[in-house]
mmCIF file of C-alpha atoms in Angstrom:
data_model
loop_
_atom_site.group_PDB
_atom_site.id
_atom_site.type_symbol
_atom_site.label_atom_id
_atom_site.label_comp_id
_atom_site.label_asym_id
_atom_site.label_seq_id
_atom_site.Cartn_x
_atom_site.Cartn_y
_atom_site.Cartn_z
ATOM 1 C CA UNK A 276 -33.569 16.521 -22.162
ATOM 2 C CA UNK A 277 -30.345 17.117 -20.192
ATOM 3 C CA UNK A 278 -29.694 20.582 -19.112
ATOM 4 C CA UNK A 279 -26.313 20.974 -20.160
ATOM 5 C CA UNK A 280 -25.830 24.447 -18.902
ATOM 6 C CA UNK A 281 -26.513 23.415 -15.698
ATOM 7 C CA UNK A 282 -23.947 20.531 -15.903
ATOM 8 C CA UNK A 283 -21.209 23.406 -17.021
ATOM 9 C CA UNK A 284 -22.060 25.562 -14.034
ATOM 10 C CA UNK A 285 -21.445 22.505 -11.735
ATOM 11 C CA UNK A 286 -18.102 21.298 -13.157
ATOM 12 C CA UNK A 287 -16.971 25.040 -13.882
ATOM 13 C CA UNK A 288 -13.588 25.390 -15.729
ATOM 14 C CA UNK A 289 -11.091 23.779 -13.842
ATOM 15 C CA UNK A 290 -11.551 20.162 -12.244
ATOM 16 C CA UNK A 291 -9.190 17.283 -10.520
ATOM 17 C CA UNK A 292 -9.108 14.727 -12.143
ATOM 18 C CA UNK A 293 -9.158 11.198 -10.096
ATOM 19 C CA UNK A 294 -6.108 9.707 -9.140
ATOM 20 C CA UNK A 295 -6.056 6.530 -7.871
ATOM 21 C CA UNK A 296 -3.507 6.002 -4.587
ATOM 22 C CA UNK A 297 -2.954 9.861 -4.277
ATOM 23 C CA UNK A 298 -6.036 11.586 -4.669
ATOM 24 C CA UNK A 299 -7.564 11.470 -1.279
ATOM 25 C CA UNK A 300 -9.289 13.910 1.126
ATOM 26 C CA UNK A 301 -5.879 16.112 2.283
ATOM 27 C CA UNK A 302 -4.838 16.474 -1.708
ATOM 28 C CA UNK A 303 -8.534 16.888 -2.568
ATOM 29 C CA UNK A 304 -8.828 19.689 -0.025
ATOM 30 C CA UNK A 305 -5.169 21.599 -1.179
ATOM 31 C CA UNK A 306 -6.336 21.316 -4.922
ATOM 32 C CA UNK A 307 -9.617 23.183 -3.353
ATOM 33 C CA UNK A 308 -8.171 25.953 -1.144
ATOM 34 C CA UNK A 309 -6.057 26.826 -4.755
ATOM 35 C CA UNK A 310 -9.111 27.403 -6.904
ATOM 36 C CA UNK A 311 -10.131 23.605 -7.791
ATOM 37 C CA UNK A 312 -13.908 24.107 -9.104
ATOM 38 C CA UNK A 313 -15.328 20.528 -8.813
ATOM 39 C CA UNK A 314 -13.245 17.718 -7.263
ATOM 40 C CA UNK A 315 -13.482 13.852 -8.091
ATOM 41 C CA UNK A 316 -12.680 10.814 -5.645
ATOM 42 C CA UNK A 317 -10.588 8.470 -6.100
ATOM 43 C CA UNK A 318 -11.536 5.398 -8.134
ATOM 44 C CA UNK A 319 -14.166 3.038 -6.048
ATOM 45 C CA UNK A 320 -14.610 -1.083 -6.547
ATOM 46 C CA UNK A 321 -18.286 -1.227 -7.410
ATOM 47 C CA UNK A 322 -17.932 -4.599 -6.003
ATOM 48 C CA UNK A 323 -16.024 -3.814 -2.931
ATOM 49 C CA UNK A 324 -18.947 -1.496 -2.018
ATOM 50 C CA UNK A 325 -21.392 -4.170 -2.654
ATOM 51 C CA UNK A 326 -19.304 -7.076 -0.682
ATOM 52 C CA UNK A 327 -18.698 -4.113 2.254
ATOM 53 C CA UNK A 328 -15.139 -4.061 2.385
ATOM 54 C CA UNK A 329 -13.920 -2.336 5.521
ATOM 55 C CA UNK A 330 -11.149 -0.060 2.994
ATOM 56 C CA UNK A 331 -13.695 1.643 0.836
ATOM 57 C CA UNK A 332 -16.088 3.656 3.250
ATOM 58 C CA UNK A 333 -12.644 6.527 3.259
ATOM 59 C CA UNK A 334 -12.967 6.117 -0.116
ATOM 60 C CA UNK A 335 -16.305 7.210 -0.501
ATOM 61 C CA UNK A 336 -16.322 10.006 2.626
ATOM 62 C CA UNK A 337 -17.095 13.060 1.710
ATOM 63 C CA UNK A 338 -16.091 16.719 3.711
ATOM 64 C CA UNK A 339 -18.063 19.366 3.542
ATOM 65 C CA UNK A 340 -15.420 22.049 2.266
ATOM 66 C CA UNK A 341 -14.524 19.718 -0.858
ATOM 67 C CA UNK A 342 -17.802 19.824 -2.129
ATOM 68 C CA UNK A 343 -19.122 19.786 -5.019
ATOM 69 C CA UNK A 344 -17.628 16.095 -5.407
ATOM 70 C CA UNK A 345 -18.178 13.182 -8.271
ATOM 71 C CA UNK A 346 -17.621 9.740 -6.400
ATOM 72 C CA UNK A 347 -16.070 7.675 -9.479
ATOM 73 C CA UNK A 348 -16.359 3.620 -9.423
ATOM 74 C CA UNK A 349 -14.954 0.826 -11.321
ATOM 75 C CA UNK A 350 -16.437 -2.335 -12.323
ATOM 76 C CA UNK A 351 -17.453 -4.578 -15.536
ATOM 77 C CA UNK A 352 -21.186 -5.559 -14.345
ATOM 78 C CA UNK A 353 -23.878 -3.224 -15.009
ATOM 79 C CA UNK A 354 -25.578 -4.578 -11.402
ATOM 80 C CA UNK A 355 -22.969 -4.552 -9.121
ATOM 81 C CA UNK A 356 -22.045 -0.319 -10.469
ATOM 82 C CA UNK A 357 -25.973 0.661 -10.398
ATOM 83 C CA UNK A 358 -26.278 -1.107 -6.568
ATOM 84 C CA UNK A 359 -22.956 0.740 -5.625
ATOM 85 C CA UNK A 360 -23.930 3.885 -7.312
ATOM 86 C CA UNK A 361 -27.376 4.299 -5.851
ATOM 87 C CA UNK A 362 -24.955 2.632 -2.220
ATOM 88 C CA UNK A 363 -23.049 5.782 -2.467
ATOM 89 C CA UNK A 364 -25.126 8.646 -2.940
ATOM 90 C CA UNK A 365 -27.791 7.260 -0.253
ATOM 91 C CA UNK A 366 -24.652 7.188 2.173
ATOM 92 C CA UNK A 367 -23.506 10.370 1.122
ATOM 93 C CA UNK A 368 -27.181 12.022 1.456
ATOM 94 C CA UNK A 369 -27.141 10.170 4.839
ATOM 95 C CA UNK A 370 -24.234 11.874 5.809
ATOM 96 C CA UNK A 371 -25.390 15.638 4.998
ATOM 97 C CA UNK A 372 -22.718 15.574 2.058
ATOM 98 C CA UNK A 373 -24.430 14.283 -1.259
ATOM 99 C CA UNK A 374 -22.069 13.562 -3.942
ATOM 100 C CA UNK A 375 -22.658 15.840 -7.237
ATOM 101 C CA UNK A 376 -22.473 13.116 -9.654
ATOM 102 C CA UNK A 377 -21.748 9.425 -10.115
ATOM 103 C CA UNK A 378 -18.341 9.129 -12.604
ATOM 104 C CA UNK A 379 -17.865 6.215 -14.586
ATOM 105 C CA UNK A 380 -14.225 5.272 -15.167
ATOM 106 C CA UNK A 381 -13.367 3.687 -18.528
ATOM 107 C CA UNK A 382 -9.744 5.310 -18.427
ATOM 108 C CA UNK A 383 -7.715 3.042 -15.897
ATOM 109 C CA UNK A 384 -5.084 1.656 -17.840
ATOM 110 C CA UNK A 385 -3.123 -0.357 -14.773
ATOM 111 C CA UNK A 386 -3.072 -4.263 -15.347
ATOM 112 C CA UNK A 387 -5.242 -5.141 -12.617
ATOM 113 C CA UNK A 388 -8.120 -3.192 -13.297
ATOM 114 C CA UNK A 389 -8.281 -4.413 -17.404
ATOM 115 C CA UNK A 390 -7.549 -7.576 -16.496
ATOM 116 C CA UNK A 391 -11.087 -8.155 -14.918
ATOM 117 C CA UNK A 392 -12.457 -6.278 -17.965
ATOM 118 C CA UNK A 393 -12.564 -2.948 -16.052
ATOM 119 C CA UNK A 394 -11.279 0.366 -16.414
ATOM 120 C CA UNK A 395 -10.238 1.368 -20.188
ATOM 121 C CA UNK A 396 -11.058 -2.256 -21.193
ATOM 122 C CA UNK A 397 -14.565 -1.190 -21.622
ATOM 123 C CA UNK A 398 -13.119 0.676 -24.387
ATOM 124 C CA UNK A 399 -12.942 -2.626 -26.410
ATOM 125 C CA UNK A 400 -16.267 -3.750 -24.979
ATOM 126 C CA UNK A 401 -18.893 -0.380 -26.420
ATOM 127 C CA UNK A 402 -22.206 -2.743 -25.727
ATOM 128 C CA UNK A 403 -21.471 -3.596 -22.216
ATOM 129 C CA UNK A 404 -20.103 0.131 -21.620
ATOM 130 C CA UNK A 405 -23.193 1.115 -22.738
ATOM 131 C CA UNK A 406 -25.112 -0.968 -20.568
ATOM 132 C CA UNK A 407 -23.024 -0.257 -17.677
ATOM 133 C CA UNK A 408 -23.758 3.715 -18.131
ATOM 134 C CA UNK A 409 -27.507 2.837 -18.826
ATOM 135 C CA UNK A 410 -27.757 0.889 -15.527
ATOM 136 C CA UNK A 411 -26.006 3.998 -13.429
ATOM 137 C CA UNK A 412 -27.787 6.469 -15.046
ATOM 138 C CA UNK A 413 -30.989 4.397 -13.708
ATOM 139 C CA UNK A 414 -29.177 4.238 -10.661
ATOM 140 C CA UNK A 415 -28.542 7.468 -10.250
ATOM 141 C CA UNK A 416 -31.799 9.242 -11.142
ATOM 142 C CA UNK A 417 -32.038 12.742 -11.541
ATOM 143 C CA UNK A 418 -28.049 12.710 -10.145
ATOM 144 C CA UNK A 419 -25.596 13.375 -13.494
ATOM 145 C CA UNK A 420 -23.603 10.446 -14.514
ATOM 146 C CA UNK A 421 -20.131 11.163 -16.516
ATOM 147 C CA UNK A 422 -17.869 8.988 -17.971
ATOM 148 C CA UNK A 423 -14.013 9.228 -17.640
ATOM 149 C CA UNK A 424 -12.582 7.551 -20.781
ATOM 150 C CA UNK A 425 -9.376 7.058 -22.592
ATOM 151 C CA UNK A 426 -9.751 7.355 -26.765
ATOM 152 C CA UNK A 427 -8.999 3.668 -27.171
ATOM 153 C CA UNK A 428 -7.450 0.729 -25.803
ATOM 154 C CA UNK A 429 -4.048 1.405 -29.178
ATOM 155 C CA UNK A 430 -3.742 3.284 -31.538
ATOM 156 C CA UNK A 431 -5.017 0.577 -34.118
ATOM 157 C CA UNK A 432 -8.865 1.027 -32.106
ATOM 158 C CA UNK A 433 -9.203 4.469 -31.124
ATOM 159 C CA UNK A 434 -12.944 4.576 -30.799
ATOM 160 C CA UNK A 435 -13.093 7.719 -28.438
ATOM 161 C CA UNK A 436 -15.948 9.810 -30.646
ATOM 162 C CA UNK A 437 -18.374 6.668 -30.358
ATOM 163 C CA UNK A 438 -17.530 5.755 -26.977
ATOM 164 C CA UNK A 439 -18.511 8.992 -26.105
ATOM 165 C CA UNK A 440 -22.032 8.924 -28.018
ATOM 166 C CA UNK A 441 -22.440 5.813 -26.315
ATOM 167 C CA UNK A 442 -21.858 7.476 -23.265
ATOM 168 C CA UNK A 443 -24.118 10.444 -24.191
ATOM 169 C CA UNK A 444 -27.492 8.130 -25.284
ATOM 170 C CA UNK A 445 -27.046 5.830 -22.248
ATOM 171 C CA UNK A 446 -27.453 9.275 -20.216
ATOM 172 C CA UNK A 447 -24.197 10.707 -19.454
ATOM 173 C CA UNK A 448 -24.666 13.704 -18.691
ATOM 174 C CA UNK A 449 -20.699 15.007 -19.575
ATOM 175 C CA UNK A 450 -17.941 13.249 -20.694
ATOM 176 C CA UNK A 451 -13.846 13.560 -19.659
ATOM 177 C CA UNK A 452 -11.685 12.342 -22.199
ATOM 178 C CA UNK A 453 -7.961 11.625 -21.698
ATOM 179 C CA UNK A 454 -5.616 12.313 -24.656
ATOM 180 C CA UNK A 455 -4.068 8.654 -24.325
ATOM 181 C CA UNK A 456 -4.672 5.373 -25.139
ATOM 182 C CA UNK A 457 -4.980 2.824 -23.147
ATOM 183 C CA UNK A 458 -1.631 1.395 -24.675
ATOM 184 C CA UNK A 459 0.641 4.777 -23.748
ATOM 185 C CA UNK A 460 -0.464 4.216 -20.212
ATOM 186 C CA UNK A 461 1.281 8.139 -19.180
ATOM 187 C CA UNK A 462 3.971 8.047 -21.595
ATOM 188 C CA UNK A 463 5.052 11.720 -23.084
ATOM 189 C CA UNK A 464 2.439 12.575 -26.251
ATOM 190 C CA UNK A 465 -1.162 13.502 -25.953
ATOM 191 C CA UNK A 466 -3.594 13.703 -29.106
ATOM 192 C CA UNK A 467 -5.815 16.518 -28.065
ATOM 193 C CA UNK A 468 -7.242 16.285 -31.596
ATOM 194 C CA UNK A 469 -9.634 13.783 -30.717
ATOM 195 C CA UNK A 470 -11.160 16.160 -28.014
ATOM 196 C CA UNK A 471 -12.474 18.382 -30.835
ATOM 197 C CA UNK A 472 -13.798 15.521 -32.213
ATOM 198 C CA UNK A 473 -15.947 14.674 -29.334
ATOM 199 C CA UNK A 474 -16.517 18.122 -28.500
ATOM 200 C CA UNK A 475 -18.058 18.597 -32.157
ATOM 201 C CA UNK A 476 -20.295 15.218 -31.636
ATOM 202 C CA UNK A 477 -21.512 15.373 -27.983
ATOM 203 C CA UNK A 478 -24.074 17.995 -26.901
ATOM 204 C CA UNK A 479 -23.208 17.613 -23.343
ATOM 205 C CA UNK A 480 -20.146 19.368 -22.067
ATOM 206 C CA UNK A 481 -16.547 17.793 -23.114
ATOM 207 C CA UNK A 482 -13.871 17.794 -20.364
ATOM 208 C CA UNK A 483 -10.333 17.794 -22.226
ATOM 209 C CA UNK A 484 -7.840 15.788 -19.698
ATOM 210 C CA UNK A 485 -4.112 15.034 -20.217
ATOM 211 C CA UNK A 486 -0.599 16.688 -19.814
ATOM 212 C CA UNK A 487 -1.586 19.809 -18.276
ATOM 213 C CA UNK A 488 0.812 20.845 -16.273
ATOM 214 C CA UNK A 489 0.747 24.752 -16.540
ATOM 215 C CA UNK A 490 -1.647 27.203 -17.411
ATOM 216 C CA UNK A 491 -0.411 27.402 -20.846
ATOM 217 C CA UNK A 492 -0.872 23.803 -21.394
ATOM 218 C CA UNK A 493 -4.716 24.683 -20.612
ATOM 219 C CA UNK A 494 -5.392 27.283 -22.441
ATOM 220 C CA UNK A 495 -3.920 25.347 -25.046
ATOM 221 C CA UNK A 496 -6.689 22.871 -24.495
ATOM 222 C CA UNK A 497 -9.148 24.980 -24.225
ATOM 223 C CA UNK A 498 -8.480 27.050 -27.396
ATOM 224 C CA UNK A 499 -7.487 23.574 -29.356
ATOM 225 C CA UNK A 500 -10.510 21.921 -28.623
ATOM 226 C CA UNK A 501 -13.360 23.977 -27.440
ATOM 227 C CA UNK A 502 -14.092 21.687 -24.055
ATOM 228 C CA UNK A 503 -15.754 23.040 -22.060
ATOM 229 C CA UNK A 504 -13.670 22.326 -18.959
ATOM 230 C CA UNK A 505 -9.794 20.758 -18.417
ATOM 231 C CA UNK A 506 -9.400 18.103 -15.545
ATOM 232 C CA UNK A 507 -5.717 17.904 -14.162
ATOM 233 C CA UNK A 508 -4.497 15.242 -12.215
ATOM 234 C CA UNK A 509 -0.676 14.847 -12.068
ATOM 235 C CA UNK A 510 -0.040 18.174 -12.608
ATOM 236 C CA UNK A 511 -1.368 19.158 -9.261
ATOM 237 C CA UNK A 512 0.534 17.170 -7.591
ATOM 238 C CA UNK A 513 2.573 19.527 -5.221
ATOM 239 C CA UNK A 514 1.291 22.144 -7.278
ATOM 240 C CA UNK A 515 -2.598 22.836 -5.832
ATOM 241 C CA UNK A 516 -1.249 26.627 -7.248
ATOM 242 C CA UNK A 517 -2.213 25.419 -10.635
ATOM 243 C CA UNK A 518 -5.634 25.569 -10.593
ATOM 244 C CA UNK A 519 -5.365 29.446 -9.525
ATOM 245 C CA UNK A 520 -2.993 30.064 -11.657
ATOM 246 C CA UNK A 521 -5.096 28.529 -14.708
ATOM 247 C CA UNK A 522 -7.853 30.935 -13.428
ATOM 248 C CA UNK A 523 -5.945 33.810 -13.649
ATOM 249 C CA UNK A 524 -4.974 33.540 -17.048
ATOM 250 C CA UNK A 525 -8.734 32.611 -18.101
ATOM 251 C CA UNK A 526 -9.333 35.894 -16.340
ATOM 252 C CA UNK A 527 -6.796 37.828 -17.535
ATOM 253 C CA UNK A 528 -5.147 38.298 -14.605
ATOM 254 C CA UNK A 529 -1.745 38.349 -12.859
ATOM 255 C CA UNK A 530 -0.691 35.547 -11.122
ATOM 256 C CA UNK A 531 1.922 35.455 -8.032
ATOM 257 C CA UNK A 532 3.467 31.577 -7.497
ATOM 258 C CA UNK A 533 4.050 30.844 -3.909
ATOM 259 C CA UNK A 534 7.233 31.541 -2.443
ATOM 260 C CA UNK A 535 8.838 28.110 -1.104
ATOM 261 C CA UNK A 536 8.307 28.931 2.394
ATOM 262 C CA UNK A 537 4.440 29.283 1.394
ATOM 263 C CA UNK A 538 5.197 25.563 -0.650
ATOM 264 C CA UNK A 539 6.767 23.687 2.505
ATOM 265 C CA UNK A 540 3.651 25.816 4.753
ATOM 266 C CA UNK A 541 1.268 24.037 2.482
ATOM 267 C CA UNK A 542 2.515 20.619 2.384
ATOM 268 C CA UNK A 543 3.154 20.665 6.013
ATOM 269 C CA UNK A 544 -1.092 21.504 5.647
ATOM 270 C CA UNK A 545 -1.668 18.965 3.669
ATOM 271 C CA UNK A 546 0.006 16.359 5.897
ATOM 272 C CA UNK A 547 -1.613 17.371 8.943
ATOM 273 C CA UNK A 548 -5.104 16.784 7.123
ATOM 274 C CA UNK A 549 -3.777 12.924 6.040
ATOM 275 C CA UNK A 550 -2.766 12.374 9.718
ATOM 276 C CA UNK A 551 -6.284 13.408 11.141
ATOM 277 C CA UNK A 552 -7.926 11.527 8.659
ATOM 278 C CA UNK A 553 -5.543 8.362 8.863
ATOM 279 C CA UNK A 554 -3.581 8.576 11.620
ATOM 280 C CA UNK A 555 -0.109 10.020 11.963
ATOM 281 C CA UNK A 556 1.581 6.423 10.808
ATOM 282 C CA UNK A 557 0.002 6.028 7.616
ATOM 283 C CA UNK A 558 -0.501 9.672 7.497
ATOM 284 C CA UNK A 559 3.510 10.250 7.277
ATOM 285 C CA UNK A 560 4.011 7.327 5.227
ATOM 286 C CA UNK A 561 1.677 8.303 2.308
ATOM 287 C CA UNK A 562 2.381 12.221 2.732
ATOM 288 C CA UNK A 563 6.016 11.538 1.679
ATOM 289 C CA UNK A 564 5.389 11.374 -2.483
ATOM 290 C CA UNK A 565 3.574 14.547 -1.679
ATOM 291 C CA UNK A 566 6.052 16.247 -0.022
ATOM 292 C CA UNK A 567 8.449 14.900 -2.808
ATOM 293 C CA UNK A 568 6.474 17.040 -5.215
ATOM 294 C CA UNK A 569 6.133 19.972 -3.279
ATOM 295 C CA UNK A 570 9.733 19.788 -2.646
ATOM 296 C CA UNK A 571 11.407 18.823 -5.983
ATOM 297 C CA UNK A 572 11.613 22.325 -7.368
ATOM 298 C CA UNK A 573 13.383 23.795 -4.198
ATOM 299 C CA UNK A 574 17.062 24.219 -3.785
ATOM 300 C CA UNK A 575 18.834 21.116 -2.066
ATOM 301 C CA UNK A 576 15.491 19.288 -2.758
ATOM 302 C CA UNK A 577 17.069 15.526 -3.314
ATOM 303 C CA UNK A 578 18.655 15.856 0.043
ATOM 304 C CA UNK A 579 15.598 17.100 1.789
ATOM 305 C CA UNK A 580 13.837 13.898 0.383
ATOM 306 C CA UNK A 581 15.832 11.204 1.445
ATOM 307 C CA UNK A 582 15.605 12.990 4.975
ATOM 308 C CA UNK A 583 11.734 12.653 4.770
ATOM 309 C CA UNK A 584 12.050 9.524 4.073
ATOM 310 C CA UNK A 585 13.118 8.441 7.398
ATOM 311 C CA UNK A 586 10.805 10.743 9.309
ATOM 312 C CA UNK A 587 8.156 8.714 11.273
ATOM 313 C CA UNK A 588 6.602 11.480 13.659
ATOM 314 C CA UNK A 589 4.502 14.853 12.697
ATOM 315 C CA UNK A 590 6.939 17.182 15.143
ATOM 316 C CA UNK A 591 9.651 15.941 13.547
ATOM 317 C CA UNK A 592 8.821 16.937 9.998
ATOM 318 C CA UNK A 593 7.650 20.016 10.812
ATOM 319 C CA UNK A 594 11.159 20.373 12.568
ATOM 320 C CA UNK A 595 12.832 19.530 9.679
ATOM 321 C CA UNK A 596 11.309 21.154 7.023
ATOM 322 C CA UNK A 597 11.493 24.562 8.785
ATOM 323 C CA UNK A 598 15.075 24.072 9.042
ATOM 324 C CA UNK A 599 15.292 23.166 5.220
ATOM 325 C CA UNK A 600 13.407 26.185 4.492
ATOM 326 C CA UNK A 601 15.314 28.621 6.842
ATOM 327 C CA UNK A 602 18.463 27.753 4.934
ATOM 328 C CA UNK A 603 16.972 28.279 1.528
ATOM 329 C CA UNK A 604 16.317 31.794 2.740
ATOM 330 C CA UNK A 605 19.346 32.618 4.250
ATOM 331 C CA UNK A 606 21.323 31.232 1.254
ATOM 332 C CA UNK A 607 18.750 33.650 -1.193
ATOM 333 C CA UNK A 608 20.038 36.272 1.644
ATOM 334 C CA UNK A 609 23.637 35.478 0.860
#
């Protein structure tokens, strides 16, 4: 018997959602600082932890102040995810950072993830799916196992309510549903409606996932469908204030956005994290969608962009985004 209250304390209300390509440590630890209850990795090759591929160990590191952390994998073969499963948390324990749960991801929709039967093609596949969760769940012991899942592969096979009963009698101990199919990749148009219906069939706690990009969207969520948590994942990007201000209306309370100094002060935060963790020429590199997001709302952003673009050192960005922001001030001045 699961004890799904203590699952609900350990996600809380307000989770990032994986995000494959920008969801690493420096983003991770910005959607924290902001109010983030329960963080999850990006997605992790079963079989490239199995075959040791030099890439995936940063995949897989955990930091103490992003805890509590799900590592998710991908894969199609119930071995190869329980040997990288029970991998991961053993290096994690190793490492005086154990992961909170294993999370199973049946909601990739890219081409070269459901080509090798991975990702949300498991949602056409409910018997191996169902083995694959069994043999983590094995895996993974007394550890929770969730499931990340889309509610079909179109909209001729949404299967989404016994997918997730699957999930739940293989031993899952929660499952996150996104609103999509695997067919509307992230196109505009989210069926929440389906979350109620898992919600209503599950016992274990529902995570409602999909266009939330305010805290209106989840409260809309939340009172819609009765989850019992929302996971965002784009809408955070360049917007770690979401989660707070998502808690603040849960609680009722005011909420102050940042001004844009406090915007460019965080992504220049953010950036300084990616460079100690990867070096300042990757770091730079992979910080500039970032800073595209934290930027875009800003006057003169599209400008400020194309200068980032070009920007190769730490000093320099730091020289020119102070710049940018002194001259939004003194124009507000003006």
């Amino acid at each position: 018997m699961q004890d799904n209250q203590k699952n609900k304390d350990l996600f809380g209300k307000v989770i990032l959602a994986p995000m494959a390509g920008e969801g690493d440590y420096a983003f991770r630890a910005s959607c924290k600082r902001f109010g983030a209850d329960y963080l999850v990795s990006e997605m992790i090759s079963a079989k490239a932890i199995c075959y040791n591929d030099k890439k995936t160990p940063l995949l897989a590191k955990i930091r103490a102040e992003e805890m509590p952390i799900a590592l998710q994998i991908f894969g199609s073969e119930p071995e190869f995810m329980a040997k990288a499963s029970d991998f991961l948390i053993n290096e994690s324990i190793k490492a005086g950072t154990p992961c909170a749960a294993i999370d199973i991801n049946m909601g990739c929709p890219v081409q070269k993830v459901v080509k090798n039967g991975e990702g949300s093609a498991l949602m056409k596949n409910p018997e191996l799916a169902g083995k694959i969760i069994k043999a983590v769940k094995e895996a993974c012991g007394q550890l929770p196992v969730t499931v990340k899942m889309r509610l079909g592969w179109d909209a001729s096979s949404v299967n989404v309510v016994d997918m997730a009963k699957t999930a739940e009698e293989n031993g899952a101990s929660a499952v996150c549903v996104h609103a999509r199919t695997r067919e509307q990749f992230y196109t505009p148009g989210v069926d929440i409606s389906y979350i109620k219906k898992v919600k209503e069939a599950l016992s274990v706690p529902v995570i409602g996932n999909g266009d939330i990009f305010c805290a209106d969207d989840a409260l809309n969520m939340f009172g819609a469908t009765g989850c019992d948590a929302v996971a965002i994942a784009r809408g955070a990007l360049g917007n770690p204030y979401i989660f707070a201000q998502i808690k603040a209306s849960l609680e009722g309370k005011e909420y102050t956005p940042p001004t844009p100094r406090e915007r460019i002060e965080e992504a220049l935060r953010e950036t300084a994290l990616r460079i100690e963790d990867k070096g300042e020429y990757a770091g730079i590199r992979e910080s500039r969608v970032h800073l595209a997001h934290f930027t875009k709302s800003l006057r003169g952003s599209a400008a400020i962009r194309g200068k980032i673009n070009f920007i190769d050192s730490f000093e320099e960005l730091k020289e020119v985004l102070y710049s940018y922001i002194e001259d939004i001030e003194n124009a507000e001045i003006a």
